[in-house]
XYZ file of C-alpha atoms in Angstrom:
565
model
C 172.406 103.414 56.077
C 169.632 105.385 57.255
C 166.891 104.726 59.576
C 163.229 104.248 58.204
C 160.845 105.577 60.585
C 157.391 104.276 61.420
C 154.470 105.857 63.225
C 152.319 103.112 65.530
C 148.821 105.075 63.619
C 150.394 103.445 60.765
C 150.206 99.833 61.778
C 146.942 97.514 60.828
C 143.761 97.971 62.967
C 143.678 94.353 63.483
C 147.121 94.309 65.172
C 146.961 98.210 67.392
C 143.668 96.347 68.850
C 146.270 93.510 70.118
C 147.152 96.367 72.878
C 144.066 97.785 73.792
C 143.001 97.823 77.128
C 139.869 95.353 76.991
C 137.804 95.975 80.896
C 135.182 97.789 80.424
C 135.505 98.695 76.851
C 133.332 97.323 74.287
C 136.582 96.923 71.312
C 133.901 96.166 68.022
C 131.605 98.636 68.647
C 128.443 97.669 66.795
C 126.905 100.254 65.160
C 122.840 102.021 67.530
C 120.349 101.635 65.952
C 118.263 103.754 68.146
C 118.208 107.558 66.713
C 119.252 110.446 68.452
C 116.487 112.587 69.782
C 114.801 110.515 72.753
C 116.530 113.407 75.356
C 117.387 117.709 73.852
C 119.874 118.543 75.352
C 119.074 122.895 75.220
C 120.613 126.093 76.219
C 120.149 129.808 77.065
C 122.335 131.656 76.862
C 122.704 135.713 79.124
C 124.246 138.233 79.114
C 124.600 139.972 82.375
C 127.485 141.229 83.923
C 125.830 142.010 86.773
C 125.456 138.731 89.215
C 128.187 137.231 90.918
C 128.846 133.106 90.051
C 127.755 133.704 93.558
C 124.497 135.425 93.657
C 123.182 133.661 91.242
C 124.433 129.900 92.754
C 122.209 130.738 95.866
C 119.191 132.121 94.274
C 119.122 129.893 91.834
C 120.235 126.046 92.830
C 120.982 126.721 96.226
C 118.102 124.287 98.788
C 116.584 123.974 95.639
C 117.173 119.429 95.602
C 116.854 117.568 98.488
C 119.811 115.598 97.413
C 122.824 118.611 97.392
C 123.751 120.815 95.311
C 127.664 120.545 93.854
C 129.446 123.954 92.562
C 132.485 124.156 90.807
C 134.652 127.614 90.602
C 137.545 128.340 89.563
C 139.305 131.348 89.882
C 140.943 132.410 86.384
C 141.637 136.035 86.616
C 144.081 134.968 88.902
C 145.672 132.293 87.100
C 146.246 131.828 83.487
C 144.933 129.836 80.558
C 141.715 128.532 82.941
C 138.634 127.255 81.991
C 135.430 128.694 82.592
C 133.838 128.375 86.705
C 131.214 126.541 86.696
C 128.201 126.508 88.446
C 126.140 123.444 88.415
C 122.839 122.870 90.481
C 120.670 118.967 91.170
C 117.750 118.162 89.258
C 115.035 119.204 91.999
C 113.885 115.087 92.408
C 116.099 112.214 91.930
C 116.473 108.712 94.276
C 119.445 107.771 97.080
C 120.131 105.031 94.931
C 122.804 102.479 96.547
C 124.645 99.549 93.761
C 124.894 95.928 94.610
C 127.988 95.252 95.874
C 129.055 93.141 92.667
C 128.591 96.347 90.659
C 131.597 98.231 90.520
C 131.276 102.159 90.959
C 132.775 102.494 87.632
C 131.560 99.927 85.889
C 128.278 101.690 86.748
C 129.975 105.373 85.222
C 131.076 103.443 82.315
C 127.320 102.282 81.124
C 126.028 105.231 82.004
C 128.650 106.962 80.110
C 127.903 104.592 77.331
C 124.396 105.212 76.890
C 123.578 108.425 77.127
C 125.057 109.890 74.287
C 123.141 107.480 72.039
C 120.089 108.772 73.139
C 120.822 112.517 73.158
C 120.431 115.278 70.966
C 122.284 117.854 71.716
C 120.645 121.814 70.815
C 121.024 125.600 71.331
C 118.626 127.995 70.332
C 120.396 128.787 67.378
C 119.841 125.408 65.435
C 115.650 124.297 66.972
C 112.578 124.471 64.830
C 110.134 127.488 65.910
C 108.144 125.297 67.926
C 110.471 124.865 69.712
C 111.838 127.708 69.858
C 110.122 129.893 72.113
C 110.756 127.199 74.938
C 115.645 128.251 74.940
C 114.595 131.370 74.837
C 112.829 133.073 78.168
C 110.271 135.635 77.498
C 112.432 137.392 80.043
C 115.308 138.237 79.374
C 114.091 141.560 76.510
C 117.574 140.560 74.486
C 119.946 139.650 77.086
C 120.285 135.836 74.959
C 123.076 136.403 72.940
C 124.896 133.656 70.960
C 127.028 131.136 73.290
C 130.432 131.287 73.312
C 130.976 127.643 74.045
C 129.343 123.939 74.375
C 126.519 124.078 76.173
C 126.679 123.832 79.873
C 128.594 120.513 81.990
C 124.452 118.553 82.723
C 125.647 114.903 83.298
C 127.167 113.318 86.321
C 128.724 114.881 88.982
C 130.530 114.667 92.302
C 133.514 112.784 93.849
C 135.249 109.879 93.400
C 137.337 109.196 96.337
C 140.975 107.273 97.016
C 139.841 103.898 97.726
C 138.246 103.333 94.561
C 141.262 102.124 93.757
C 140.241 98.934 94.310
C 137.910 98.894 91.857
C 140.514 100.509 89.468
C 143.559 99.109 90.173
C 143.518 95.509 88.940
C 146.662 94.166 90.354
C 145.879 95.560 94.270
C 143.845 94.168 97.116
C 142.774 96.197 99.851
C 143.811 96.293 103.117
C 141.922 95.875 105.651
C 140.560 99.752 106.550
C 139.683 101.170 109.975
C 136.294 102.641 109.494
C 135.850 105.929 107.428
C 131.888 107.637 107.572
C 132.685 109.086 104.337
C 131.218 107.454 101.132
C 134.218 106.287 98.137
C 132.692 107.966 96.014
C 129.002 110.123 96.114
C 127.649 111.163 93.020
C 124.274 113.352 91.442
C 123.320 112.712 88.524
C 121.688 116.393 86.497
C 119.725 117.302 84.856
C 120.015 120.904 85.104
C 123.034 123.056 84.905
C 124.896 126.620 84.884
C 127.448 127.515 83.195
C 129.850 131.494 83.610
C 132.316 132.419 80.369
C 134.385 135.136 82.748
C 135.555 136.114 79.910
C 132.574 136.986 78.260
C 130.648 137.848 80.856
C 127.716 135.114 79.758
C 126.284 132.386 81.302
C 124.990 129.079 79.324
C 122.164 127.673 81.479
C 121.206 124.158 79.641
C 118.786 120.837 80.940
C 118.241 117.187 79.698
C 114.811 117.175 78.226
C 112.382 114.238 77.832
C 110.800 114.991 74.611
C 107.032 114.494 75.205
C 106.791 112.015 71.742
C 109.547 109.683 72.218
C 108.382 105.216 72.325
C 111.082 104.842 74.913
C 113.989 102.798 74.461
C 116.301 100.592 75.012
C 119.273 102.235 75.397
C 116.156 104.816 77.496
C 115.231 101.689 79.486
C 119.155 101.252 80.975
C 119.318 103.944 82.551
C 116.005 104.005 83.785
C 117.828 101.242 85.227
C 120.629 102.284 86.770
C 119.447 105.638 87.854
C 116.316 103.961 89.527
C 114.906 106.717 87.844
C 113.853 108.423 84.877
C 116.629 111.049 83.869
C 115.749 114.653 81.859
C 112.328 117.455 83.193
C 109.743 116.892 81.569
C 107.829 119.632 78.943
C 105.774 121.505 82.225
C 109.049 120.934 83.546
C 111.167 122.980 81.756
C 109.339 124.703 80.616
C 109.297 126.324 84.465
C 112.152 125.783 85.071
C 113.555 128.043 81.649
C 111.131 130.433 83.570
C 112.380 131.082 86.673
C 116.128 130.729 85.232
C 115.175 133.925 82.553
C 113.679 135.303 85.761
C 116.923 136.185 87.523
C 118.629 137.282 84.548
C 116.401 139.763 83.613
C 117.586 143.180 84.352
C 114.207 144.984 83.082
C 111.971 143.521 86.373
C 111.033 146.334 89.093
C 113.879 145.960 91.986
C 111.134 145.174 95.263
C 112.882 143.413 97.808
C 109.819 141.252 97.953
C 109.947 139.816 94.801
C 113.822 140.768 93.075
C 115.404 137.094 94.229
C 118.889 138.818 94.478
C 117.850 141.200 96.949
C 116.553 137.777 99.345
C 120.037 135.753 98.697
C 121.637 139.483 100.367
C 119.455 139.418 102.492
C 120.454 135.398 102.939
C 124.065 136.334 102.857
C 124.315 139.055 104.923
C 122.573 136.275 107.535
C 124.652 133.862 106.737
C 127.833 133.990 105.810
C 129.616 134.144 108.968
C 129.877 131.026 110.277
C 129.871 130.527 114.181
C 133.663 130.229 115.639
C 134.306 127.119 117.847
C 138.281 127.128 119.445
C 138.772 123.577 119.470
C 142.264 123.097 116.917
C 142.994 119.936 114.405
C 144.038 116.830 116.041
C 146.415 114.898 113.171
C 145.839 111.251 112.997
C 149.963 111.006 114.390
C 152.385 112.233 115.772
C 155.013 114.393 114.493
C 157.331 111.600 115.375
C 155.572 109.026 113.713
C 154.800 111.090 111.104
C 158.906 111.858 110.867
C 160.127 108.056 111.159
C 157.215 107.073 108.694
C 159.984 109.072 106.267
C 162.602 107.730 107.375
C 160.511 104.619 106.008
C 159.500 105.905 102.969
C 163.722 106.956 102.041
C 164.557 103.196 102.783
C 162.167 101.934 100.925
C 164.041 104.303 97.739
C 167.761 103.615 99.058
C 166.327 99.758 98.552
C 164.740 100.563 94.950
C 162.083 99.440 95.978
C 159.804 103.411 95.028
C 162.118 106.131 93.089
C 159.089 108.701 94.980
C 155.709 107.980 97.695
C 153.741 110.724 98.893
C 153.276 110.438 102.071
C 149.600 112.252 103.770
C 147.742 112.392 107.383
C 144.546 113.301 108.376
C 144.127 116.516 110.761
C 141.097 116.026 112.230
C 138.170 118.229 114.957
C 134.680 118.521 115.368
C 132.356 122.283 114.526
C 129.657 123.316 116.642
C 126.641 124.922 114.675
C 123.492 126.273 115.366
C 122.836 126.123 111.063
C 124.919 123.197 110.147
C 124.381 123.415 105.511
C 124.579 127.558 105.992
C 127.500 127.514 108.090
C 129.120 125.617 105.594
C 128.195 127.078 102.541
C 129.722 130.768 104.992
C 132.740 128.553 105.525
C 133.068 128.189 101.103
C 132.054 131.929 101.247
C 135.089 132.773 103.304
C 137.813 130.941 101.991
C 137.187 131.794 98.897
C 138.984 134.454 98.428
C 141.685 134.057 101.041
C 142.681 130.907 98.953
C 141.436 130.951 95.565
C 142.399 128.294 93.288
C 141.831 126.969 89.783
C 139.375 124.437 90.857
C 137.807 125.006 93.769
C 134.596 123.810 94.641
C 131.759 123.751 97.260
C 129.797 120.514 96.785
C 127.195 118.817 99.644
C 125.214 115.672 98.912
C 122.562 115.018 101.693
C 121.884 111.198 102.147
C 125.303 110.948 103.694
C 125.366 114.843 105.075
C 128.449 115.110 103.190
C 129.969 118.741 102.919
C 133.512 119.373 101.098
C 134.854 123.221 101.063
C 137.470 122.193 98.275
C 140.273 124.793 97.116
C 142.587 122.545 94.696
C 144.678 123.844 92.520
C 145.627 120.947 89.854
C 143.631 119.054 87.227
C 143.535 115.593 87.583
C 142.386 114.956 83.694
C 140.045 116.827 81.137
C 138.440 114.855 77.997
C 136.893 116.328 74.866
C 133.688 114.503 74.115
C 135.697 114.479 70.927
C 138.777 112.619 71.829
C 141.093 114.836 72.880
C 142.590 114.512 76.722
C 144.719 116.790 79.120
C 145.833 116.615 82.556
C 148.765 119.039 84.198
C 150.755 117.357 87.016
C 151.684 119.680 89.512
C 154.855 119.077 91.571
C 156.736 122.086 92.934
C 155.812 124.644 94.870
C 157.303 127.943 95.869
C 155.573 130.971 98.562
C 155.669 134.467 95.672
C 157.421 137.481 98.152
C 154.442 139.900 97.430
C 154.371 143.003 96.177
C 158.228 142.899 95.087
C 157.836 142.363 91.398
C 161.127 141.187 90.642
C 161.617 139.182 94.194
C 159.085 136.995 92.222
C 160.205 136.199 89.344
C 163.584 135.012 90.978
C 161.375 132.992 93.196
C 159.579 131.381 90.393
C 162.628 131.469 88.117
C 164.356 129.440 91.066
C 161.214 126.465 91.940
C 162.476 126.435 87.922
C 165.715 125.057 87.822
C 166.151 123.741 91.973
C 166.829 120.125 90.961
C 164.391 118.870 94.136
C 162.297 119.595 92.487
C 162.660 118.809 89.124
C 162.802 115.319 89.683
C 159.953 114.879 91.502
C 157.749 116.783 88.671
C 159.288 114.846 85.226
C 158.758 111.332 87.284
C 155.312 111.870 87.958
C 155.357 113.182 84.320
C 156.693 110.617 82.819
C 154.614 108.314 85.580
C 150.966 110.097 83.373
C 152.887 110.097 79.819
C 152.698 106.344 80.540
C 149.250 106.104 81.620
C 147.659 108.010 78.685
C 149.327 105.525 76.500
C 146.968 102.578 77.864
C 143.574 104.399 76.330
C 145.124 106.567 73.949
C 145.527 105.869 70.109
C 148.680 105.063 69.963
C 151.464 107.970 68.693
C 149.105 110.649 70.145
C 150.042 110.884 73.890
C 153.202 113.707 74.671
C 154.027 115.539 77.199
C 152.955 119.303 75.384
C 154.732 121.320 78.293
C 157.483 120.509 81.212
C 159.092 122.247 84.027
C 156.855 125.233 83.240
C 155.811 127.984 86.425
C 152.465 128.568 86.809
C 151.365 131.310 89.634
C 148.396 132.080 91.651
C 147.645 135.191 94.765
C 150.383 133.448 97.044
C 152.241 130.698 95.758
C 154.300 129.026 92.091
C 154.099 126.374 91.161
C 156.257 123.847 88.740
C 152.996 122.091 86.573
C 153.755 120.081 83.128
C 151.106 119.273 81.115
C 150.408 116.381 79.198
C 147.895 116.027 76.097
C 147.370 112.499 73.573
C 143.540 111.389 72.456
C 141.475 108.477 74.109
C 141.072 105.852 71.466
C 137.088 105.365 69.824
C 136.856 102.300 71.506
C 136.749 103.540 74.903
C 134.606 107.160 76.579
C 135.344 109.214 79.564
C 135.168 107.075 82.256
C 137.697 104.580 80.981
C 140.425 107.642 80.432
C 139.887 107.854 83.393
C 139.051 104.725 85.744
C 142.298 103.821 83.786
C 145.048 106.265 85.756
C 142.961 107.123 88.842
C 143.863 108.162 91.611
C 146.436 110.366 90.190
C 149.464 109.413 90.122
C 151.304 112.735 91.739
C 149.343 111.822 95.430
C 150.985 108.433 95.035
C 154.443 107.728 93.754
C 156.144 105.751 91.106
C 156.152 103.035 90.367
C 152.562 102.231 91.284
C 150.650 99.363 92.201
C 154.952 99.522 94.197
C 153.938 102.369 96.094
C 150.441 102.597 97.230
C 151.455 98.877 99.738
C 154.309 100.670 100.411
C 152.156 103.579 101.009
C 148.985 101.830 102.610
C 151.912 100.437 105.128
C 153.486 103.092 106.057
C 149.851 105.565 106.230
C 148.867 102.942 108.730
C 146.094 102.097 106.637
C 143.769 104.643 107.460
C 141.752 105.490 104.436
C 141.790 109.057 103.019
C 138.275 109.042 101.882
C 138.355 112.102 99.002
C 141.781 113.627 99.352
C 143.318 111.877 96.780
C 140.906 110.457 95.033
C 138.365 113.265 91.977
C 136.682 115.010 92.210
C 134.285 117.011 88.796
C 131.984 116.193 86.924
C 131.012 113.884 83.484
C 128.413 114.753 81.373
C 126.183 114.029 79.064
C 128.807 115.096 75.500
C 131.645 113.020 76.790
C 133.492 115.429 78.291
C 134.722 115.249 81.466
C 137.143 117.068 83.461
C 137.766 116.667 87.086
C 140.486 117.728 89.814
C 142.902 116.820 92.670
C 141.529 116.356 95.363
C 143.595 118.487 97.852
C 143.206 121.969 100.019
C 140.111 120.122 100.310
C 137.776 120.311 104.047
C 135.991 117.366 103.788
C 132.636 117.918 106.893
C 130.181 114.481 107.663
C 127.354 115.239 111.426
C 127.985 113.626 113.764
C 125.320 113.674 115.920
C 123.928 116.654 117.153
C 123.448 117.757 121.128
C 120.863 119.817 122.723
C 120.942 123.564 125.323
C 119.006 124.670 126.704
C 119.749 129.121 125.598
C 116.749 130.328 127.156
C 114.002 129.390 129.700
C 111.548 129.192 126.951
C 113.786 127.622 124.767
C 115.647 125.034 123.033
C 118.163 125.876 120.718
C 119.525 122.390 118.715
C 123.576 121.890 118.794
C 124.702 119.860 115.728
C 127.985 118.906 115.905
C 130.338 118.044 113.201
C 133.658 116.688 112.403
C 136.513 118.216 110.328
C 138.878 116.522 108.331
C 141.816 117.975 106.844
C 144.482 116.211 105.015
C 148.314 117.265 103.954
C 150.705 115.131 102.351
C 154.325 115.702 99.755
C 156.226 113.670 97.893
C 159.303 111.765 99.827
C 161.965 111.676 97.598
C 166.615 109.905 98.217
C 166.541 113.859 98.869
C 164.452 115.622 100.892
C 165.246 116.887 104.585
C 163.241 115.440 107.781
C 163.616 119.629 108.428
C 162.043 120.353 104.847
C 159.984 117.373 105.160
C 155.780 118.754 104.016
C 153.840 118.627 107.012
């Protein structure tokens, strides 16, 4: 007898809805009576091969807002198959806004993401009316504006969501009492403007969210104002000023006068700030080596008992930095870090309200969400060093990593766990492993990477897609809930903070791209002291705390001498 194969997608819609997770999702999507267009996403495109991303960031974004700035950076020249690097500036105005205790961070993000697409119309320089076309093409570009290579730059929410937010994303998890952490669990800034660089075409896209001058404020906009405690979108005058200043940066025909050339000015700034103050203080682990090795033994005991299959045990290393110009020296540290440790998902994040700075060289993507539905994640488990300068040895090291039973087992376990997570918010039948045990090679290492893809359900938005599998499975273990509870005990309830969380953007067009926050330093102001540098001058020295966390997957096959830390 033959068997009939029935796809889940063939089931009636009312049956499919019974299996959907309802937390934070509108099961019955009612059409909005509001018309799009009260907010417009406008884009300028510039062709310029003479400016580096660092130069553009310093000239157009850095120090423009008292609230901070974000630079999402990608070393795609060293890594295959990567998205373009993004340079993401915050709005020049804004406010520091804390949520009430009854509102979860995920609920706030979800509400914002539901309202923004309702009242936003996405425009390009090629589909606007003649009266508005000039506002999207700077008169100083002299033909440098070309057809966009892709979508608008990611205007929207940018920042990090820390590990401790799992208490809000996991229904059955109860956050235990933890030691205090100075760094907030999450910080997100809404950016009305953004710049994005397309490496392949050497093209910049500058996008801005603009409030229509002839609009009647809709219910969605009123809700947005409530969520943000301020108006969303630039005024027409602000947009004109921003587009003119942005055009000046990319204008190659402008007179090269050091007093008026922003690039010459930023080069002087870079030369004076790119060498941070050195400190002889070392980073100290939060636990001793013996305690950490004992935790590995206990973790393997839990695995042997069947409580978990794999546990990602981590620890923090902390120290102090002494500097005389905190902000510029932190940026200098990131600029110095990048050539030595380029990464697919690097980031420099500075938020002033809590004096938080993040320097990240993450190799791992958490989740990419296309506004039209497709989602993709790339779990990494398994790393091997390259033998630089020896092509045959490089190939051999990659092949050995791909064939290693222990590394394959770790990768397979996390990949299957992530695939299961995608089933919870994807259209039935679409979640699949597109690639298993692939090798990605970056500057100094090989990594064992798998790719899982799917299509999220129309009743859910990008925030739902991020919240349901968060925090990253690769930073916890399998099964998820019991592994987290075991790790709480083994790590002595020390908060992980931004480490092990996610970092990136959630754009107004419904797209999102988040990395796993690993290979990351978190810096926070810890007070300041002063000492006289001369008889007539007192110089202030700012003391900041730096934290770098590390860890790795514990399995029954792990030997203590091969422990990840």
